[in-house]
Every structure is written in structure tokens, then in C-alpha cells.
CSV table of C-alpha atoms in Angstrom, one decimal:
chain,number,residue,atom,x,y,z
A,1,MET,CA,54.1,19.9,-17.2
A,2,LYS,CA,54.2,17.4,-20.2
A,3,LEU,CA,51.7,17.3,-23.1
A,4,SER,CA,51.5,13.5,-22.3
A,5,ASP,CA,50.5,14.1,-18.8
A,6,LEU,CA,47.6,16.4,-19.8
A,7,LEU,CA,46.4,14.1,-22.6
A,8,HIS,CA,46.4,11.5,-19.9
A,9,ARG,CA,44.8,13.6,-16.6
A,10,PRO,CA,41.2,12.2,-16.2
A,11,ALA,CA,38.3,15.0,-16.9
A,12,PRO,CA,37.5,16.6,-13.9
A,13,GLU,CA,34.5,15.4,-11.9
A,14,LEU,CA,31.1,17.2,-12.8
A,15,PRO,CA,29.0,18.5,-9.8
A,16,GLY,CA,26.0,16.8,-8.6
A,17,LEU,CA,24.0,13.7,-8.7
A,18,VAL,CA,24.3,11.0,-11.8
A,19,ALA,CA,22.2,8.2,-12.4
A,20,VAL,CA,20.2,6.6,-15.2
A,21,ALA,CA,16.8,8.2,-16.1
A,22,ARG,CA,13.2,6.6,-16.0
A,23,VAL,CA,10.9,8.3,-17.9
A,24,ASP,CA,7.1,8.0,-18.1
A,25,ARG,CA,3.8,10.4,-17.5
A,26,ARG,CA,2.3,7.3,-15.2
A,27,ALA,CA,4.0,7.4,-12.3
A,28,ASP,CA,2.2,4.2,-10.9
A,29,ALA,CA,3.9,2.4,-14.4
A,30,LEU,CA,7.1,4.1,-13.6
A,31,ALA,CA,7.6,3.0,-10.4
A,32,ARG,CA,7.0,-0.7,-11.5
A,33,ARG,CA,9.9,-0.8,-13.5
A,34,ALA,CA,12.5,1.6,-11.4
A,35,LYS,CA,15.4,0.2,-10.2
A,36,PRO,CA,17.1,1.2,-7.1
A,37,GLY,CA,19.4,4.4,-8.0
A,38,GLU,CA,17.7,5.8,-10.6
A,39,ILE,CA,16.2,9.0,-11.3
A,40,ALA,CA,12.0,9.1,-12.0
A,41,VAL,CA,10.9,11.8,-14.3
A,42,ILE,CA,6.8,12.1,-14.5
A,43,ASP,CA,4.9,14.9,-15.1
A,44,GLN,CA,1.9,14.7,-12.4
A,45,LEU,CA,0.2,17.7,-10.6
A,46,ASP,CA,-0.5,17.5,-7.1
A,47,LEU,CA,1.9,14.5,-6.2
A,48,ASP,CA,-0.3,11.9,-4.2
A,49,ARG,CA,1.0,9.6,-1.4
A,50,ALA,CA,0.4,6.5,-2.9
A,51,THR,CA,2.5,7.4,-6.0
A,52,ALA,CA,5.6,8.7,-3.9
A,53,ASP,CA,5.4,5.7,-1.5
A,54,ALA,CA,5.8,3.4,-5.1
A,55,LEU,CA,8.6,5.8,-6.1
A,56,ILE,CA,10.4,5.4,-2.8
A,57,ALA,CA,9.7,1.6,-2.8
A,58,ALA,CA,11.2,1.1,-5.9
A,59,GLY,CA,14.4,2.7,-4.4
A,60,VAL,CA,14.5,5.8,-6.6
A,61,ILE,CA,17.0,8.3,-5.6
A,62,ALA,CA,15.5,11.3,-7.2
A,63,VAL,CA,12.0,12.5,-8.9
A,64,VAL,CA,11.8,15.3,-11.6
A,65,ASN,CA,8.6,16.3,-11.9
A,66,ALA,CA,7.6,18.7,-15.0
A,67,ALA,CA,4.7,19.6,-13.3
A,68,GLN,CA,4.0,21.1,-10.0
A,69,SER,CA,4.1,18.8,-7.0
A,70,ILE,CA,1.9,21.1,-4.5
A,71,THR,CA,-0.6,23.7,-6.6
A,72,GLY,CA,-2.3,24.7,-3.7
A,73,ARG,CA,-5.5,23.2,-4.1
A,74,TYR,CA,-5.4,21.1,-1.4
A,75,PRO,CA,-2.7,19.8,1.1
A,76,ASN,CA,-1.5,16.7,-1.0
A,77,LEU,CA,1.1,14.1,0.8
A,78,GLY,CA,3.1,13.2,-1.9
A,79,PRO,CA,5.9,15.8,-1.9
A,80,SER,CA,7.0,15.4,2.1
A,81,ALA,CA,7.0,11.6,1.8
A,82,LEU,CA,9.5,12.0,-1.2
A,83,VAL,CA,11.6,14.7,1.2
A,84,SER,CA,11.4,12.8,4.5
A,85,SER,CA,12.8,9.9,2.5
A,86,GLY,CA,15.7,11.9,1.4
A,87,VAL,CA,14.5,11.5,-2.3
A,88,LEU,CA,15.7,14.9,-4.6
A,89,LEU,CA,12.7,16.5,-5.7
A,90,VAL,CA,13.0,18.9,-8.1
A,91,ASP,CA,9.8,20.4,-9.2
A,92,THR,CA,8.0,22.5,-11.7
A,93,VAL,CA,10.7,21.7,-14.9
A,94,GLY,CA,8.1,22.3,-17.6
A,95,PRO,CA,6.4,19.8,-19.9
A,96,GLU,CA,9.6,19.9,-22.6
A,97,ILE,CA,11.6,17.8,-20.3
A,98,MET,CA,9.7,14.8,-20.9
A,99,HIS,CA,11.0,15.1,-24.5
A,100,ALA,CA,14.4,16.4,-23.7
A,101,VAL,CA,15.2,13.4,-20.9
A,102,LYS,CA,15.2,9.6,-22.9
A,103,ASP,CA,14.4,6.8,-20.8
A,104,GLY,CA,17.5,5.0,-19.9
A,105,MET,CA,19.6,8.4,-20.5
A,106,ARG,CA,22.3,9.1,-17.5
A,107,LEU,CA,21.1,12.7,-16.2
A,108,ARG,CA,23.1,14.8,-14.0
A,109,ILE,CA,21.1,17.1,-11.5
A,110,SER,CA,23.1,19.8,-9.9
A,111,ASP,CA,21.4,22.7,-8.1
A,112,GLY,CA,18.1,22.0,-9.6
A,113,VAL,CA,19.5,22.1,-13.1
A,114,LEU,CA,19.1,19.3,-15.2
A,115,PHE,CA,22.0,18.0,-17.7
A,116,ALA,CA,22.9,15.4,-20.4
A,117,GLY,CA,26.8,15.2,-19.9
A,118,LYS,CA,27.6,19.2,-20.1
A,119,LYS,CA,24.3,19.5,-22.2
A,120,ARG,CA,21.8,21.9,-20.0
A,121,LEU,CA,18.3,20.1,-20.8
A,122,GLY,CA,16.2,22.3,-18.0
A,123,ASP,CA,15.8,23.7,-14.7
A,124,GLY,CA,12.8,23.6,-11.9
A,125,ILE,CA,13.0,24.3,-8.0
A,126,VAL,CA,14.6,22.1,-5.5
A,127,GLN,CA,11.7,21.2,-3.1
A,128,ASP,CA,13.1,20.5,0.5
A,129,ALA,CA,11.3,19.9,4.1
A,130,ASP,CA,11.0,23.8,4.6
A,131,SER,CA,9.4,24.5,1.2
A,132,VAL,CA,7.0,21.6,1.2
A,133,ALA,CA,5.8,22.9,4.9
A,134,ASP,CA,5.4,26.4,3.5
A,135,ALA,CA,3.6,24.9,0.5
A,136,MET,CA,1.3,23.1,2.5
A,137,VAL,CA,0.1,25.7,5.0
A,138,GLU,CA,-1.0,27.4,1.7
A,139,ALA,CA,-2.6,24.3,0.3
A,140,LYS,CA,-4.7,24.1,3.3
A,141,SER,CA,-6.9,27.3,2.8
A,142,GLY,CA,-8.1,25.6,-0.6
A,143,LEU,CA,-9.8,23.1,1.6
A,144,SER,CA,-12.9,25.0,1.7
A,145,THR,CA,-13.3,25.0,-2.1
A,146,GLN,CA,-12.5,21.2,-2.5
A,147,LEU,CA,-15.1,19.9,0.5
A,148,GLU,CA,-17.6,21.9,-2.0
A,149,ALA,CA,-16.4,20.1,-5.2
A,150,PHE,CA,-16.4,16.8,-3.3
A,151,ALA,CA,-19.9,17.3,-2.2
A,152,GLY,CA,-21.3,18.2,-5.7
A,153,ASN,CA,-19.4,14.8,-6.7
A,154,THR,CA,-21.0,12.8,-4.1
A,155,ILE,CA,-24.7,13.8,-5.2
A,156,GLU,CA,-23.3,12.9,-8.9
A,157,PHE,CA,-21.6,9.7,-8.0
A,158,MET,CA,-24.9,8.6,-5.3
A,159,ARG,CA,-27.5,9.4,-8.5
A,160,ARG,CA,-25.3,7.1,-10.7
A,161,GLU,CA,-24.4,4.0,-8.7
A,162,ARG,CA,-27.2,3.9,-5.9
A,163,ALA,CA,-28.2,1.1,-6.9
A,164,MET,CA,-24.5,-0.6,-6.8
A,165,LEU,CA,-24.2,1.0,-3.4
A,166,LEU,CA,-27.6,0.0,-1.8
A,167,ASP,CA,-28.5,-3.3,-3.5
A,168,GLY,CA,-25.3,-4.9,-4.6
A,169,HIS,CA,-26.4,-4.3,-8.3
A,170,GLY,CA,-23.1,-5.1,-10.7
A,171,VAL,CA,-21.5,-6.5,-8.0
A,172,PRO,CA,-19.9,-10.0,-9.0
A,173,ASP,CA,-20.1,-13.1,-7.6
A,174,VAL,CA,-16.6,-14.7,-6.2
A,175,ASP,CA,-16.1,-18.1,-5.4
A,176,VAL,CA,-14.6,-16.6,-2.1
A,177,ALA,CA,-16.7,-17.6,0.7
A,178,MET,CA,-16.8,-14.5,2.8
A,179,ALA,CA,-20.1,-15.0,4.7
A,180,GLY,CA,-19.7,-14.5,8.6
A,181,ARG,CA,-15.5,-14.4,8.4
A,182,HIS,CA,-13.0,-11.8,8.9
A,183,VAL,CA,-11.9,-10.6,5.9
A,184,LEU,CA,-8.8,-8.5,5.2
A,185,VAL,CA,-8.1,-6.0,2.6
A,186,VAL,CA,-4.5,-5.1,1.8
A,187,ALA,CA,-3.6,-2.2,-0.8
A,188,ALA,CA,0.1,-0.8,-1.3
A,189,GLY,CA,-0.3,2.7,0.4
A,190,PHE,CA,1.4,3.9,3.2
A,191,ASP,CA,3.1,1.9,5.5
A,192,HIS,CA,1.2,-1.6,4.5
A,193,ALA,CA,4.4,-3.8,5.2
A,194,GLU,CA,4.7,-2.7,8.7
A,195,GLN,CA,1.1,-2.8,9.3
A,196,LEU,CA,1.2,-6.4,7.8
A,197,ALA,CA,3.7,-7.5,9.9
A,198,ARG,CA,2.2,-6.2,13.2
A,199,LEU,CA,-1.3,-8.1,12.3
A,200,ARG,CA,0.8,-11.5,11.8
A,201,HIS,CA,-0.8,-12.5,15.0
A,202,TYR,CA,-4.0,-11.7,14.4
A,203,ILE,CA,-3.9,-13.5,10.7
A,204,ARG,CA,-2.5,-16.5,12.4
A,205,GLU,CA,-5.2,-16.7,14.9
A,206,CYS,CA,-8.7,-15.5,12.4
A,207,LYS,CA,-7.4,-17.1,9.4
A,208,PRO,CA,-9.4,-14.0,7.6
A,209,VAL,CA,-9.7,-14.1,3.9
A,210,LEU,CA,-6.9,-12.4,2.3
A,211,VAL,CA,-7.7,-9.9,-0.7
A,212,GLY,CA,-5.1,-7.9,-2.7
A,213,VAL,CA,-5.9,-4.6,-4.4
A,214,GLY,CA,-3.5,-4.2,-7.0
A,215,ALA,CA,-0.2,-4.5,-6.1
A,216,GLY,CA,-1.6,-5.5,-2.4
A,217,ALA,CA,-1.6,-8.8,-3.6
A,218,ASP,CA,2.3,-8.8,-4.7
A,219,ALA,CA,2.5,-7.1,-1.2
A,220,LEU,CA,0.9,-10.2,0.6
A,221,LEU,CA,3.3,-12.3,-1.5
A,222,ALA,CA,6.2,-10.5,0.1
A,223,ALA,CA,4.9,-11.0,3.7
A,224,GLY,CA,4.5,-15.2,3.4
A,225,TYR,CA,0.8,-15.2,2.4
A,226,THR,CA,-1.5,-16.0,-0.8
A,227,PRO,CA,-4.3,-13.8,-1.5
A,228,GLN,CA,-7.3,-15.6,-2.2
A,229,LEU,CA,-9.1,-13.0,-4.1
A,230,ILE,CA,-7.4,-9.9,-6.0
A,231,VAL,CA,-9.2,-6.8,-7.1
A,232,GLY,CA,-7.5,-4.0,-9.7
A,233,ASN,CA,-6.0,-3.9,-12.8
A,234,PRO,CA,-3.8,-7.0,-14.0
A,235,ALA,CA,-1.3,-4.4,-15.4
A,236,GLY,CA,-0.3,-3.2,-11.6
A,237,VAL,CA,-0.1,-7.4,-10.4
A,238,SER,CA,3.0,-9.6,-11.0
A,239,ASN,CA,2.4,-12.8,-12.7
A,240,ALA,CA,3.1,-14.9,-9.4
A,241,ALA,CA,0.2,-13.1,-8.1
A,242,LEU,CA,-2.3,-13.6,-10.7
A,243,GLY,CA,-1.3,-17.4,-11.0
A,244,CYS,CA,-1.5,-18.1,-7.4
A,245,GLY,CA,-4.8,-19.7,-7.5
A,246,ALA,CA,-6.6,-16.3,-6.8
A,247,ASP,CA,-9.8,-15.4,-7.9
A,248,VAL,CA,-9.3,-11.9,-9.7
A,249,VAL,CA,-12.0,-9.0,-10.4
A,250,VAL,CA,-10.8,-6.5,-12.8
A,251,PRO,CA,-12.3,-3.3,-13.1
A,252,ALA,CA,-14.5,-2.2,-16.0
A,253,ASP,CA,-16.0,1.4,-16.7
A,254,LEU,CA,-19.9,1.2,-16.9
A,255,ASP,CA,-19.9,0.4,-20.4
A,256,GLY,CA,-18.1,-3.1,-19.7
A,257,HIS,CA,-14.6,-2.4,-21.0
A,258,ALA,CA,-12.0,-3.8,-18.7
A,259,PRO,CA,-8.5,-2.9,-19.8
A,260,GLY,CA,-5.9,-5.5,-18.7
A,261,LEU,CA,-8.6,-8.6,-18.7
A,262,HIS,CA,-6.8,-9.9,-21.4
A,263,ARG,CA,-3.4,-10.5,-19.3
A,264,VAL,CA,-5.6,-12.5,-16.8
A,265,GLN,CA,-7.0,-14.6,-19.7
A,266,ASP,CA,-3.5,-14.9,-21.6
A,267,LEU,CA,-2.4,-16.3,-18.0
A,268,GLY,CA,-4.8,-19.1,-17.9
A,269,ALA,CA,-6.5,-17.8,-14.6
A,270,GLY,CA,-10.0,-17.0,-14.4
A,271,ALA,CA,-11.6,-13.5,-13.9
A,272,VAL,CA,-14.8,-11.5,-13.6
A,273,THR,CA,-15.3,-7.8,-14.1
A,274,PHE,CA,-16.9,-5.5,-12.1
A,275,PRO,CA,-18.4,-2.4,-13.6
A,276,SER,CA,-18.3,0.6,-11.8
A,277,SER,CA,-16.5,4.1,-11.5
A,278,ALA,CA,-15.6,3.4,-7.8
A,279,ASN,CA,-11.8,3.1,-7.1
A,280,THR,CA,-10.5,-0.5,-6.9
A,281,GLU,CA,-10.0,0.0,-3.1
A,282,ASP,CA,-13.5,0.8,-2.4
A,283,MET,CA,-14.6,-2.1,-5.1
A,284,ALA,CA,-12.8,-4.8,-2.6
A,285,LEU,CA,-14.9,-3.4,0.4
A,286,LEU,CA,-18.2,-3.3,-1.6
A,287,LEU,CA,-17.3,-7.1,-2.3
A,288,ALA,CA,-16.4,-8.2,1.2
A,289,ALA,CA,-19.8,-5.8,2.6
A,290,HIS,CA,-22.0,-7.9,0.0
A,291,GLY,CA,-20.4,-11.0,0.6
A,292,GLY,CA,-21.6,-11.0,4.0
A,293,ALA,CA,-18.4,-10.2,5.7
A,294,GLU,CA,-18.2,-10.2,9.5
A,295,LEU,CA,-15.6,-7.7,9.8
A,296,VAL,CA,-13.6,-6.1,7.0
A,297,VAL,CA,-9.9,-4.9,8.2
A,298,THR,CA,-7.9,-2.6,6.0
A,299,VAL,CA,-4.3,-2.2,5.4
A,300,GLY,CA,-2.8,0.7,3.4
A,301,LEU,CA,-5.9,2.5,2.6
A,302,SER,CA,-6.9,5.8,3.3
A,303,ALA,CA,-7.9,6.7,7.0
A,304,SER,CA,-7.6,10.0,7.6
A,305,MET,CA,-8.8,13.1,6.6
A,306,ALA,CA,-6.0,14.3,4.7
A,307,GLU,CA,-4.8,10.9,3.0
A,308,PHE,CA,-8.8,10.8,1.9
A,309,LEU,CA,-8.5,14.5,0.1
A,310,ASP,CA,-5.1,13.3,-1.0
A,311,ARG,CA,-6.6,11.9,-4.4
A,312,SER,CA,-6.4,12.6,-8.1
A,313,ARG,CA,-10.0,12.1,-8.8
A,314,ALA,CA,-13.0,13.3,-7.5
A,315,THR,CA,-14.7,10.5,-8.3
A,316,SER,CA,-12.4,8.5,-6.0
A,317,ASN,CA,-13.5,10.8,-3.2
A,318,ALA,CA,-17.1,10.3,-3.8
A,319,SER,CA,-16.9,6.3,-4.0
A,320,THR,CA,-14.5,6.2,-0.7
A,321,PHE,CA,-16.9,8.0,1.3
A,322,LEU,CA,-20.2,6.9,0.5
A,323,THR,CA,-18.5,3.6,0.6
A,324,ARG,CA,-17.4,3.4,4.3
A,325,LEU,CA,-21.1,4.9,4.6
A,326,GLN,CA,-22.4,1.4,3.5
A,327,VAL,CA,-19.8,-0.9,5.0
A,328,GLY,CA,-20.3,1.0,8.1
A,329,GLY,CA,-19.6,-0.6,11.7
A,330,THR,CA,-17.7,-3.4,10.0
A,331,LEU,CA,-14.9,-1.4,8.9
A,332,VAL,CA,-11.6,-1.8,10.8
A,333,ASP,CA,-8.6,0.1,10.4
A,334,GLY,CA,-5.7,-2.4,10.3
A,335,SER,CA,-3.2,-0.1,12.6
A,336,ALA,CA,-5.9,0.0,15.3
A,337,LEU,CA,-6.5,-3.6,15.5
A,338,ALA,CA,-2.4,-4.2,15.3
A,339,THR,CA,-2.4,-2.0,18.8
A,340,LEU,CA,-5.3,-3.8,20.2
A,341,TYR,CA,-3.2,-7.4,19.4
A,342,ARG,CA,-0.1,-5.8,20.5
A,343,SER,CA,-1.2,-4.8,24.0
A,344,ARG,CA,-2.6,-8.7,24.1
A,345,VAL,CA,-0.4,-11.3,25.8
A,346,PRO,CA,0.0,-14.5,23.4
A,347,VAL,CA,-1.7,-17.7,23.9
A,348,GLY,CA,1.8,-19.6,24.3
A,349,VAL,CA,3.0,-17.5,26.7
A,350,VAL,CA,0.3,-17.6,29.0
A,351,TRP,CA,0.8,-21.4,28.8
A,352,LEU,CA,4.3,-20.9,29.2
A,353,MET,CA,3.1,-19.5,32.5
A,354,VAL,CA,0.9,-22.1,33.5
A,355,LEU,CA,3.6,-24.8,33.1
A,356,ALA,CA,6.3,-22.6,35.1
A,357,ALA,CA,4.0,-22.3,37.8
A,358,VAL,CA,3.0,-26.1,37.7
A,359,ALA,CA,6.9,-26.9,37.8
A,360,VAL,CA,7.8,-24.7,40.4
A,361,GLY,CA,4.6,-26.2,42.6
A,362,LEU,CA,6.0,-29.7,41.9
A,363,SER,CA,9.5,-28.7,43.0
A,364,ALA,CA,8.7,-27.1,46.3
A,365,LEU,CA,6.0,-30.0,47.0
A,366,LEU,CA,8.5,-33.0,46.4
A,367,VAL,CA,11.2,-31.9,48.2
A,368,SER,CA,8.6,-31.4,51.3
A,369,ASP,CA,7.7,-34.3,53.7
A,370,ALA,CA,4.6,-35.2,51.8
A,371,GLY,CA,6.8,-35.8,48.7
A,372,ASP,CA,7.5,-39.3,48.9
A,373,ALA,CA,3.4,-39.8,49.2
A,374,VAL,CA,3.1,-37.7,46.0
A,375,LEU,CA,5.6,-40.0,44.4
A,376,SER,CA,4.1,-42.9,45.5
A,377,TRP,CA,0.7,-42.0,44.2
A,378,LEU,CA,2.1,-41.0,40.7
A,379,ALA,CA,3.6,-44.4,40.4
A,380,GLN,CA,0.5,-46.2,41.0
A,381,LEU,CA,-1.4,-43.9,38.6
A,382,TRP,CA,0.9,-44.7,36.1
A,383,THR,CA,0.8,-48.5,36.5
A,384,GLY,CA,-2.6,-48.6,36.4
A,385,VAL,CA,-2.9,-46.8,33.0
A,386,LEU,CA,0.1,-49.0,31.8
A,387,ALA,CA,-2.3,-52.2,32.8
A,388,GLY,CA,-5.3,-50.8,31.6
A,389,SER,CA,-7.1,-50.9,34.9
A,390,GLY,CA,-8.0,-47.6,35.7
A,391,PHE,CA,-7.6,-46.4,39.5
């Protein structure tokens, strides 16, 4: 072989998955700027379902986690969501990877080993359906410990915020009228887009107050609706949603500090703060309950025991449990309501059936012996109407 041929021969393609890396310790922030086909590099213990869903929705093809995605403390749902969606999950790579991988770098992953070109940056454990299932079985053994800790946190949360829960002290006033109305609370959680689509008949018929929790406001816009109330940190909401005319409620800590409030003000929109340690989903439910809502329908919020425990903060679990006790029988899960509406025959279909039956009946009558008499009566009726003389 000639030397010129060797010089011009293309370099052999290196094995593995190659894509642009996006790096951020805050996976929720990373999900908002990641693009389809990129690799997410995060550092999050016990990856929860909401974070995994956000990364899946962003279209990432791989997730590199510096931490353990399943520690065994409780059966968290994030890893199984990623793996079942076909997203490569490389786990427990180590904290140094957050510095070794630069944002925007082309990263290559081969058998759990991370490379920049040929330079080895680190390695981790490739999780698949079997390994995640095995880890989940082990994690379920830790549920009793988690439930005991949850009981203590619930008592502490109730002691600290009972006036807010029971009497509404600190719950801000909003200009959206909810008394005696249905309220639909939408969060960008599991299966929220499909649930919204299934509720379209309900939304059209009952015209509920539309409340977006964080990115749930953008989910409403994407589905063709305009939120009337937005609850959450404005950092997770688009300018389009914040500027759509909705009232905005910004969570604040118990000292009154509300991160992100300035963003709403910079857009020229009005906002009020809600000082509480409850999570934003529960704040939205409490606003509806204390606003006198007749029925509160939820989309994308935790519904099952597994989803309820799949939280990163113990306080979130406590506030969720106590909020649902407070809201009581007015709270309905959107998937259940969608099932009920699916079993109904739409009003339009009923009218079409009635008109078809009338048409068939008239056709049968007009071809009978009495047809001439019926036609004559209809002609006289029409003449009387036109003459304004009645009949």
C-alpha cells in the first residue's frame, strides 16, 4: 500500500455512543436546556420519577449520574423510567466526573466508560431493566424505615404550619375566582400530556379554572389552553406562560425570601408570594381548597404509594400527606376522571342519533299512504308561519 493511501485513509470509528454533553448538578435545570440527542451529566442520589420524566421529555439519549441512582433507601422510580424509555443510564461514576466533563463537550460512552476522544474520563455501572428490578426489590425492604421517618416529619410539619393548613393563614389572595367551581391543577409529572388529552371533553364541558404548577403552565399552553393561575418558581416557567395574563404565585421560605420573583417583575407581570415549606403542588391544592373550589382535579401529581414516596425531600412527603387530608373529598385524580368521561356517550353523538332516527321515521312515513296528508299539513304550517298568522 502506498504511503499516500495510508495518509488519506479515514481514521477508524471509535466504538460507543457519541453526543454533546450537558452538565449540571441540578437535573431539573439541565432538563430545561438539554436538546434531543444529547447526554445529560448529573449528580443526584435516588433519581426520582419527575426528574427522569423531564429528561426523557427533553430527548436525551443517555444519563450519566455521578451518584447512585438507587441507594436502596426506598424504591424510587426514576431509573426504571429512563431504562424503559430506551435512555442509557450510566450510574455511580463518581463526583469527579462533574469537573472532568465540560458542558458542550462531545462525550463518548462505551461499555460504561466515558471518553473525550480517546482520553478516558471515568467509568460507571450501566443499568438495565434487570439490574434496576433487582435494586428495586432490595429497596423495598427499606420502606419501614422511611415510613417511620415520614411520621416524624409529618408531626414536625404540622406543628410548624398548622395555622396555614387548618385556617389558611398565609395563603395569599388571588384574583382568580374559584368558589363553587371546578379547578384543574396540572403539573409536568408522569403522563401529564396524555392525561390532558383524555380530559379534553371534561375541560370543554365544565370549563374548570386552569392552574399550572411550574412547568405545568407550559404543558397547558402546549395542549392549547391558557392557564389562569401559575404556582411555582418562575425559573422553571417560560416567558410565554408568565406573560399569558395568568396570576402568578411564587413560593417563598418562611422568612419571606422568594427566589425568582424578580423575573416575574422584570416581565411586567404581577405576582404574590406564598411563604411555606410545602411543595408547589400542595400550594396549588391549598389555594384551590381555601378558595372554595367545588372539585379539584389533578394531572401529573403523585397518586400511588410508590409515587408518593418517590420524593427527594421528607418535608415534601409530609406536606403532600397533610394537604390531601385537608382537601379531602373534593380531590379527584385526573386519570380516574378521564376514565369516567371516556365511558360517556358525547352529547353530539346523542343528537346525531336522534336526528338519524327522526330522518328514518319521516322517510318511512312519507312513502306510506299517509305521506300526502303529512306533506299537506307541513305546507300549511309553513305558510302560516310565513304569514305571521299562526296555525
